[in-house]
Amino acid sequence: MSVVLLALMSGAVIGLALGALGGGGSVLAVPALIYLLGFTPVAATTAALIIVALTTATALPAHAREGNVRWRTGLLFAAAGVGPAVLGGLVAARLPDSVLTAAFALVALVAAVRMLRPRLSPADPARALRPGRAAVAGAGLGAVTGVLGVGGGFLAVPALVNVLGLRMRTAVGTSLLVITVNSVAALALRAGTADGIDWAVVGPFVGAAVLGAWDGRRLSTKVSGQALQRIFACALLGVAGLMLIGSAV
């Protein structure tokens, strides 16, 4: 099977998950780039940031038109993560491949467990007045984005609901803004690692992910969100296990 075809298939699956779940799909981009497309871990995390930034930026206008993006809240939340995202990008370039792979596998494991847990509690506007907690959550998300090249939607959505008191649909839309800003910030200091990226592969990957995200949004109206999350979480558990084994070999 050709590398470009694998890129198209991988991008479609990841875009589908992003569109259907509102976050978490990008966590599959790095293992797909490493194990299916032959990227090194550093190049894979850089390419994943490009894929995530372009996919979320493309999906953002549709959510904004529906009134599901809180621009001021999202920008303030993202601002706390810009510095850690930039520093994380610098750290990632200096980590051994085995450490980077193991760290990513652990984050994938956390994402899977999070998706298997009961749904978040309803939004509470009173929780929106906790700038300290919001800054800590935003900084943590930025660090994860910078080091591991994931958008962090599986972390951003719970934080926006539980820390800032947003409703679920608004949190999903606002998380796209946060993820886009953090991804671009992390990419700012990763220019030196872009040499290992095969743009002939990343281009089709991004295109398929963007189209897949639109299909994912339609799928979310036909299939239970909880059922989609369980299926995705089980797949993610398998990926995390394989990556942990691979990093230990």
PDB file of C-alpha atoms in Angstrom:
ATOM      1  CA  MET A   1       0.000   0.000   0.000  1.00  0.00           C
ATOM      2  CA  SER A   2       1.426   3.429  -0.935  1.00  0.00           C
ATOM      3  CA  VAL A   3       2.463   5.902   1.747  1.00  0.00           C
ATOM      4  CA  VAL A   4       0.139   8.581   0.358  1.00  0.00           C
ATOM      5  CA  LEU A   5      -2.836   6.229   0.526  1.00  0.00           C
ATOM      6  CA  LEU A   6      -1.961   5.389   4.146  1.00  0.00           C
ATOM      7  CA  ALA A   7      -1.739   9.119   4.870  1.00  0.00           C
ATOM      8  CA  LEU A   8      -5.185   9.685   3.348  1.00  0.00           C
ATOM      9  CA  MET A   9      -6.722   6.831   5.342  1.00  0.00           C
ATOM     10  CA  SER A  10      -5.067   7.924   8.605  1.00  0.00           C
ATOM     11  CA  GLY A  11      -6.101  11.536   8.112  1.00  0.00           C
ATOM     12  CA  ALA A  12      -9.696  10.555   7.385  1.00  0.00           C
ATOM     13  CA  VAL A  13      -9.957   8.471  10.561  1.00  0.00           C
ATOM     14  CA  ILE A  14      -8.412  11.179  12.730  1.00  0.00           C
ATOM     15  CA  GLY A  15     -10.573  13.899  11.180  1.00  0.00           C
ATOM     16  CA  LEU A  16     -13.653  11.733  11.690  1.00  0.00           C
ATOM     17  CA  ALA A  17     -12.816  11.335  15.379  1.00  0.00           C
ATOM     18  CA  LEU A  18     -12.152  15.062  15.788  1.00  0.00           C
ATOM     19  CA  GLY A  19     -15.420  15.982  14.127  1.00  0.00           C
ATOM     20  CA  ALA A  20     -17.494  13.432  16.004  1.00  0.00           C
ATOM     21  CA  LEU A  21     -15.963  13.844  19.465  1.00  0.00           C
ATOM     22  CA  GLY A  22     -14.879  17.484  19.433  1.00  0.00           C
ATOM     23  CA  GLY A  23     -11.398  16.518  20.596  1.00  0.00           C
ATOM     24  CA  GLY A  24      -9.126  13.575  21.177  1.00  0.00           C
ATOM     25  CA  GLY A  25      -8.807  12.450  17.578  1.00  0.00           C
ATOM     26  CA  SER A  26      -5.475  14.193  17.145  1.00  0.00           C
ATOM     27  CA  VAL A  27      -3.940  11.928  19.773  1.00  0.00           C
ATOM     28  CA  LEU A  28      -3.876   9.224  17.078  1.00  0.00           C
ATOM     29  CA  ALA A  29      -1.892  11.394  14.649  1.00  0.00           C
ATOM     30  CA  VAL A  30       1.505  10.797  16.253  1.00  0.00           C
ATOM     31  CA  PRO A  31       1.324   6.964  16.391  1.00  0.00           C
ATOM     32  CA  ALA A  32      -0.046   6.919  12.815  1.00  0.00           C
ATOM     33  CA  LEU A  33       2.864   9.063  11.619  1.00  0.00           C
ATOM     34  CA  ILE A  34       5.433   6.929  13.455  1.00  0.00           C
ATOM     35  CA  TYR A  35       4.188   3.391  12.892  1.00  0.00           C
ATOM     36  CA  LEU A  36       2.379   3.685   9.564  1.00  0.00           C
ATOM     37  CA  LEU A  37       4.244   6.457   7.786  1.00  0.00           C
ATOM     38  CA  GLY A  38       7.783   6.012   9.113  1.00  0.00           C
ATOM     39  CA  PHE A  39       8.331   9.395  10.784  1.00  0.00           C
ATOM     40  CA  THR A  40      10.760   9.764  13.690  1.00  0.00           C
ATOM     41  CA  PRO A  41       9.085  10.715  17.015  1.00  0.00           C
ATOM     42  CA  VAL A  42      10.369  14.316  16.837  1.00  0.00           C
ATOM     43  CA  ALA A  43       9.282  14.764  13.209  1.00  0.00           C
ATOM     44  CA  ALA A  44       5.945  13.077  14.005  1.00  0.00           C
ATOM     45  CA  THR A  45       5.142  15.453  16.874  1.00  0.00           C
ATOM     46  CA  THR A  46       6.021  18.454  14.682  1.00  0.00           C
ATOM     47  CA  ALA A  47       3.929  17.152  11.777  1.00  0.00           C
ATOM     48  CA  ALA A  48       1.066  16.422  14.184  1.00  0.00           C
ATOM     49  CA  LEU A  49       1.103  20.044  15.343  1.00  0.00           C
ATOM     50  CA  ILE A  50       0.753  21.174  11.730  1.00  0.00           C
ATOM     51  CA  ILE A  51      -2.091  18.723  11.136  1.00  0.00           C
ATOM     52  CA  VAL A  52      -3.865  19.705  14.363  1.00  0.00           C
ATOM     53  CA  ALA A  53      -3.465  23.461  13.810  1.00  0.00           C
ATOM     54  CA  LEU A  54      -4.813  23.361  10.252  1.00  0.00           C
ATOM     55  CA  THR A  55      -7.665  20.951  11.033  1.00  0.00           C
ATOM     56  CA  THR A  56      -8.911  22.853  14.092  1.00  0.00           C
ATOM     57  CA  ALA A  57      -8.516  26.250  12.398  1.00  0.00           C
ATOM     58  CA  THR A  58     -10.631  24.970   9.505  1.00  0.00           C
ATOM     59  CA  ALA A  59     -13.320  23.576  11.826  1.00  0.00           C
ATOM     60  CA  LEU A  60     -13.415  26.701  14.038  1.00  0.00           C
ATOM     61  CA  PRO A  61     -15.529  28.984  11.756  1.00  0.00           C
ATOM     62  CA  ALA A  62     -18.420  26.512  11.627  1.00  0.00           C
ATOM     63  CA  HIS A  63     -18.584  26.353  15.430  1.00  0.00           C
ATOM     64  CA  ALA A  64     -18.281  30.141  15.622  1.00  0.00           C
ATOM     65  CA  ARG A  65     -21.229  30.600  13.249  1.00  0.00           C
ATOM     66  CA  GLU A  66     -23.309  28.425  15.573  1.00  0.00           C
ATOM     67  CA  GLY A  67     -22.388  30.662  18.519  1.00  0.00           C
ATOM     68  CA  ASN A  68     -20.354  27.967  20.270  1.00  0.00           C
ATOM     69  CA  VAL A  69     -17.043  29.848  20.581  1.00  0.00           C
ATOM     70  CA  ARG A  70     -16.334  32.149  23.534  1.00  0.00           C
ATOM     71  CA  TRP A  71     -13.556  34.214  21.976  1.00  0.00           C
ATOM     72  CA  ARG A  72     -12.469  36.175  25.039  1.00  0.00           C
ATOM     73  CA  THR A  73     -12.537  33.144  27.326  1.00  0.00           C
ATOM     74  CA  GLY A  74     -10.713  30.970  24.800  1.00  0.00           C
ATOM     75  CA  LEU A  75      -8.002  33.551  24.129  1.00  0.00           C
ATOM     76  CA  LEU A  76      -7.403  34.122  27.842  1.00  0.00           C
ATOM     77  CA  PHE A  77      -7.200  30.369  28.440  1.00  0.00           C
ATOM     78  CA  ALA A  78      -4.871  29.936  25.471  1.00  0.00           C
ATOM     79  CA  ALA A  79      -2.664  32.856  26.584  1.00  0.00           C
ATOM     80  CA  ALA A  80      -1.744  30.932  29.725  1.00  0.00           C
ATOM     81  CA  GLY A  81      -0.570  28.042  27.561  1.00  0.00           C
ATOM     82  CA  VAL A  82       1.506  29.926  24.967  1.00  0.00           C
ATOM     83  CA  GLY A  83       4.686  30.103  27.059  1.00  0.00           C
ATOM     84  CA  PRO A  84       4.562  26.442  28.168  1.00  0.00           C
ATOM     85  CA  ALA A  85       3.760  25.383  24.582  1.00  0.00           C
ATOM     86  CA  VAL A  86       6.847  27.170  23.267  1.00  0.00           C
ATOM     87  CA  LEU A  87       9.058  25.743  26.034  1.00  0.00           C
ATOM     88  CA  GLY A  88       7.558  22.303  25.463  1.00  0.00           C
ATOM     89  CA  GLY A  89       8.506  22.479  21.807  1.00  0.00           C
ATOM     90  CA  LEU A  90      12.115  23.193  22.773  1.00  0.00           C
ATOM     91  CA  VAL A  91      12.157  20.329  25.283  1.00  0.00           C
ATOM     92  CA  ALA A  92      10.698  17.830  22.801  1.00  0.00           C
ATOM     93  CA  ALA A  93      13.566  18.401  20.346  1.00  0.00           C
ATOM     94  CA  ARG A  94      16.039  17.328  23.042  1.00  0.00           C
ATOM     95  CA  LEU A  95      14.282  14.264  24.416  1.00  0.00           C
ATOM     96  CA  PRO A  96      15.373  10.732  23.394  1.00  0.00           C
ATOM     97  CA  ASP A  97      12.939   9.016  21.034  1.00  0.00           C
ATOM     98  CA  SER A  98      12.117   6.320  23.615  1.00  0.00           C
ATOM     99  CA  VAL A  99      11.225   8.913  26.285  1.00  0.00           C
ATOM    100  CA  LEU A 100       9.066  10.904  23.873  1.00  0.00           C
ATOM    101  CA  THR A 101       7.237   7.759  22.757  1.00  0.00           C
ATOM    102  CA  ALA A 102       6.650   6.576  26.337  1.00  0.00           C
ATOM    103  CA  ALA A 103       5.391  10.013  27.407  1.00  0.00           C
ATOM    104  CA  PHE A 104       2.998  10.127  24.488  1.00  0.00           C
ATOM    105  CA  ALA A 105       1.724   6.634  25.298  1.00  0.00           C
ATOM    106  CA  LEU A 106       0.977   7.695  28.878  1.00  0.00           C
ATOM    107  CA  VAL A 107      -0.969  10.734  27.664  1.00  0.00           C
ATOM    108  CA  ALA A 108      -2.915   8.507  25.255  1.00  0.00           C
ATOM    109  CA  LEU A 109      -3.695   6.219  28.190  1.00  0.00           C
ATOM    110  CA  VAL A 110      -4.991   9.172  30.230  1.00  0.00           C
ATOM    111  CA  ALA A 111      -7.117  10.267  27.286  1.00  0.00           C
ATOM    112  CA  ALA A 112      -8.637   6.786  26.962  1.00  0.00           C
ATOM    113  CA  VAL A 113      -9.435   6.566  30.674  1.00  0.00           C
ATOM    114  CA  ARG A 114     -10.962  10.042  30.566  1.00  0.00           C
ATOM    115  CA  MET A 115     -13.255   9.014  27.706  1.00  0.00           C
ATOM    116  CA  LEU A 116     -14.372   5.855  29.507  1.00  0.00           C
ATOM    117  CA  ARG A 117     -15.324   7.765  32.640  1.00  0.00           C
ATOM    118  CA  PRO A 118     -18.880   9.076  33.175  1.00  0.00           C
ATOM    119  CA  ARG A 119     -19.763  12.277  31.392  1.00  0.00           C
ATOM    120  CA  LEU A 120     -18.799  15.621  32.873  1.00  0.00           C
ATOM    121  CA  SER A 121     -21.073  17.303  35.359  1.00  0.00           C
ATOM    122  CA  PRO A 122     -23.293  20.113  34.071  1.00  0.00           C
ATOM    123  CA  ALA A 123     -21.746  23.521  33.644  1.00  0.00           C
ATOM    124  CA  ASP A 124     -21.802  25.827  36.626  1.00  0.00           C
ATOM    125  CA  PRO A 125     -21.323  29.552  35.860  1.00  0.00           C
ATOM    126  CA  ALA A 126     -19.956  30.127  39.376  1.00  0.00           C
ATOM    127  CA  ARG A 127     -16.856  28.159  38.438  1.00  0.00           C
ATOM    128  CA  ALA A 128     -15.977  30.680  35.727  1.00  0.00           C
ATOM    129  CA  LEU A 129     -14.552  33.086  38.326  1.00  0.00           C
ATOM    130  CA  ARG A 130     -11.398  31.128  39.143  1.00  0.00           C
ATOM    131  CA  PRO A 131      -8.592  32.738  37.128  1.00  0.00           C
ATOM    132  CA  GLY A 132      -5.864  30.926  39.082  1.00  0.00           C
ATOM    133  CA  ARG A 133      -7.199  27.486  38.230  1.00  0.00           C
ATOM    134  CA  ALA A 134      -7.844  28.560  34.660  1.00  0.00           C
ATOM    135  CA  ALA A 135      -4.234  29.732  34.309  1.00  0.00           C
ATOM    136  CA  VAL A 136      -2.890  26.440  35.700  1.00  0.00           C
ATOM    137  CA  ALA A 137      -5.137  24.387  33.410  1.00  0.00           C
ATOM    138  CA  GLY A 138      -4.226  26.507  30.382  1.00  0.00           C
ATOM    139  CA  ALA A 139      -0.504  26.240  31.143  1.00  0.00           C
ATOM    140  CA  GLY A 140      -0.710  22.469  31.564  1.00  0.00           C
ATOM    141  CA  LEU A 141      -2.530  22.086  28.274  1.00  0.00           C
ATOM    142  CA  GLY A 142       0.045  24.270  26.521  1.00  0.00           C
ATOM    143  CA  ALA A 143       2.908  22.169  27.871  1.00  0.00           C
ATOM    144  CA  VAL A 144       1.309  18.928  26.666  1.00  0.00           C
ATOM    145  CA  THR A 145       0.694  20.459  23.246  1.00  0.00           C
ATOM    146  CA  GLY A 146       4.265  21.690  22.933  1.00  0.00           C
ATOM    147  CA  VAL A 147       6.014  18.499  24.018  1.00  0.00           C
ATOM    148  CA  LEU A 148       3.818  15.838  22.464  1.00  0.00           C
ATOM    149  CA  GLY A 149       2.338  17.545  19.431  1.00  0.00           C
ATOM    150  CA  VAL A 150      -1.273  16.815  20.374  1.00  0.00           C
ATOM    151  CA  GLY A 151      -4.050  19.354  20.345  1.00  0.00           C
ATOM    152  CA  GLY A 152      -5.197  18.355  23.803  1.00  0.00           C
ATOM    153  CA  GLY A 153      -8.916  18.525  23.102  1.00  0.00           C
ATOM    154  CA  PHE A 154      -9.432  15.620  25.497  1.00  0.00           C
ATOM    155  CA  LEU A 155      -7.928  17.860  28.216  1.00  0.00           C
ATOM    156  CA  ALA A 156      -9.206  21.240  27.024  1.00  0.00           C
ATOM    157  CA  VAL A 157     -12.912  20.346  26.955  1.00  0.00           C
ATOM    158  CA  PRO A 158     -13.061  19.005  30.555  1.00  0.00           C
ATOM    159  CA  ALA A 159     -11.038  22.004  31.761  1.00  0.00           C
ATOM    160  CA  LEU A 160     -13.314  24.513  30.027  1.00  0.00           C
ATOM    161  CA  VAL A 161     -16.388  22.827  31.517  1.00  0.00           C
ATOM    162  CA  ASN A 162     -15.130  22.126  35.034  1.00  0.00           C
ATOM    163  CA  VAL A 163     -12.838  25.127  35.532  1.00  0.00           C
ATOM    164  CA  LEU A 164     -14.545  27.869  33.515  1.00  0.00           C
ATOM    165  CA  GLY A 165     -18.126  26.611  33.721  1.00  0.00           C
ATOM    166  CA  LEU A 166     -18.857  26.454  29.982  1.00  0.00           C
ATOM    167  CA  ARG A 167     -21.571  24.243  28.568  1.00  0.00           C
ATOM    168  CA  MET A 168     -20.378  21.188  26.661  1.00  0.00           C
ATOM    169  CA  ARG A 169     -21.116  22.407  23.125  1.00  0.00           C
ATOM    170  CA  THR A 170     -19.552  25.793  23.893  1.00  0.00           C
ATOM    171  CA  ALA A 171     -16.529  24.092  25.454  1.00  0.00           C
ATOM    172  CA  VAL A 172     -16.021  21.974  22.334  1.00  0.00           C
ATOM    173  CA  GLY A 173     -16.127  25.020  20.056  1.00  0.00           C
ATOM    174  CA  THR A 174     -13.930  27.123  22.331  1.00  0.00           C
ATOM    175  CA  SER A 175     -11.417  24.292  22.671  1.00  0.00           C
ATOM    176  CA  LEU A 176     -10.758  24.508  18.922  1.00  0.00           C
ATOM    177  CA  LEU A 177      -9.618  28.109  19.406  1.00  0.00           C
ATOM    178  CA  VAL A 178      -7.387  27.129  22.337  1.00  0.00           C
ATOM    179  CA  ILE A 179      -5.879  24.197  20.448  1.00  0.00           C
ATOM    180  CA  THR A 180      -5.177  26.309  17.353  1.00  0.00           C
ATOM    181  CA  VAL A 181      -3.367  28.998  19.363  1.00  0.00           C
ATOM    182  CA  ASN A 182      -1.321  26.477  21.363  1.00  0.00           C
ATOM    183  CA  SER A 183      -0.376  24.482  18.270  1.00  0.00           C
ATOM    184  CA  VAL A 184       0.816  27.575  16.396  1.00  0.00           C
ATOM    185  CA  ALA A 185       2.803  28.706  19.452  1.00  0.00           C
ATOM    186  CA  ALA A 186       4.481  25.302  19.766  1.00  0.00           C
ATOM    187  CA  LEU A 187       5.322  25.333  16.060  1.00  0.00           C
ATOM    188  CA  ALA A 188       6.976  28.753  16.322  1.00  0.00           C
ATOM    189  CA  LEU A 189      10.170  27.290  17.782  1.00  0.00           C
ATOM    190  CA  ARG A 190      10.060  23.964  15.936  1.00  0.00           C
ATOM    191  CA  ALA A 191      11.178  25.262  12.575  1.00  0.00           C
ATOM    192  CA  GLY A 192      14.451  23.376  12.921  1.00  0.00           C
ATOM    193  CA  THR A 193      12.660  20.022  13.218  1.00  0.00           C
ATOM    194  CA  ALA A 194      10.600  20.562  10.052  1.00  0.00           C
ATOM    195  CA  ASP A 195      13.448  19.228   7.912  1.00  0.00           C
ATOM    196  CA  GLY A 196      12.429  15.654   8.744  1.00  0.00           C
ATOM    197  CA  ILE A 197       8.866  16.158   7.508  1.00  0.00           C
ATOM    198  CA  ASP A 198       7.742  14.672   4.210  1.00  0.00           C
ATOM    199  CA  TRP A 199       5.321  17.315   2.951  1.00  0.00           C
ATOM    200  CA  ALA A 200       4.087  15.010   0.201  1.00  0.00           C
ATOM    201  CA  VAL A 201       2.678  12.866   3.030  1.00  0.00           C
ATOM    202  CA  VAL A 202       1.572  15.602   5.437  1.00  0.00           C
ATOM    203  CA  GLY A 203      -0.383  17.462   2.720  1.00  0.00           C
ATOM    204  CA  PRO A 204      -2.770  14.570   1.896  1.00  0.00           C
ATOM    205  CA  PHE A 205      -2.990  13.761   5.625  1.00  0.00           C
ATOM    206  CA  VAL A 206      -4.220  17.285   6.416  1.00  0.00           C
ATOM    207  CA  GLY A 207      -6.649  17.326   3.489  1.00  0.00           C
ATOM    208  CA  ALA A 208      -8.212  14.023   4.513  1.00  0.00           C
ATOM    209  CA  ALA A 209      -8.407  15.125   8.165  1.00  0.00           C
ATOM    210  CA  VAL A 210     -10.246  18.344   7.257  1.00  0.00           C
ATOM    211  CA  LEU A 211     -12.767  16.471   5.103  1.00  0.00           C
ATOM    212  CA  GLY A 212     -13.103  13.740   7.740  1.00  0.00           C
ATOM    213  CA  ALA A 213     -13.924  16.325  10.393  1.00  0.00           C
ATOM    214  CA  TRP A 214     -16.970  17.457   8.394  1.00  0.00           C
ATOM    215  CA  ASP A 215     -18.180  13.861   8.101  1.00  0.00           C
ATOM    216  CA  GLY A 216     -17.536  13.394  11.814  1.00  0.00           C
ATOM    217  CA  ARG A 217     -19.844  16.251  12.670  1.00  0.00           C
ATOM    218  CA  ARG A 218     -22.617  14.593  10.663  1.00  0.00           C
ATOM    219  CA  LEU A 219     -21.871  11.234  12.297  1.00  0.00           C
ATOM    220  CA  SER A 220     -22.221  12.782  15.756  1.00  0.00           C
ATOM    221  CA  THR A 221     -25.883  13.575  14.989  1.00  0.00           C
ATOM    222  CA  LYS A 222     -26.638   9.922  14.186  1.00  0.00           C
ATOM    223  CA  VAL A 223     -24.625   7.951  16.750  1.00  0.00           C
ATOM    224  CA  SER A 224     -24.590   8.395  20.512  1.00  0.00           C
ATOM    225  CA  GLY A 225     -21.643  10.469  21.704  1.00  0.00           C
ATOM    226  CA  GLN A 226     -21.063   8.003  24.550  1.00  0.00           C
ATOM    227  CA  ALA A 227     -20.915   5.065  22.128  1.00  0.00           C
ATOM    228  CA  LEU A 228     -18.424   6.909  19.908  1.00  0.00           C
ATOM    229  CA  GLN A 229     -16.276   7.758  22.912  1.00  0.00           C
ATOM    230  CA  ARG A 230     -16.197   4.145  24.121  1.00  0.00           C
ATOM    231  CA  ILE A 231     -15.165   2.834  20.695  1.00  0.00           C
ATOM    232  CA  PHE A 232     -12.475   5.470  20.344  1.00  0.00           C
ATOM    233  CA  ALA A 233     -11.228   4.953  23.913  1.00  0.00           C
ATOM    234  CA  CYS A 234     -10.815   1.205  23.372  1.00  0.00           C
ATOM    235  CA  ALA A 235      -8.807   1.851  20.197  1.00  0.00           C
ATOM    236  CA  LEU A 236      -6.709   4.387  22.087  1.00  0.00           C
ATOM    237  CA  LEU A 237      -5.987   1.901  24.877  1.00  0.00           C
ATOM    238  CA  GLY A 238      -4.617  -0.511  22.288  1.00  0.00           C
ATOM    239  CA  VAL A 239      -2.431   2.204  20.727  1.00  0.00           C
ATOM    240  CA  ALA A 240      -1.090   3.285  24.138  1.00  0.00           C
ATOM    241  CA  GLY A 241      -0.231  -0.325  25.009  1.00  0.00           C
ATOM    242  CA  LEU A 242       1.630  -0.899  21.733  1.00  0.00           C
ATOM    243  CA  MET A 243       3.580   2.352  22.151  1.00  0.00           C
ATOM    244  CA  LEU A 244       4.576   1.503  25.720  1.00  0.00           C
ATOM    245  CA  ILE A 245       5.805  -1.893  24.601  1.00  0.00           C
ATOM    246  CA  GLY A 246       7.669  -0.331  21.669  1.00  0.00           C
ATOM    247  CA  SER A 247       9.371   2.267  23.881  1.00  0.00           C
ATOM    248  CA  ALA A 248      10.556  -0.447  26.278  1.00  0.00           C
ATOM    249  CA  VAL A 249      12.113  -2.634  23.560  1.00  0.00           C
TER     250      VAL A 249
END
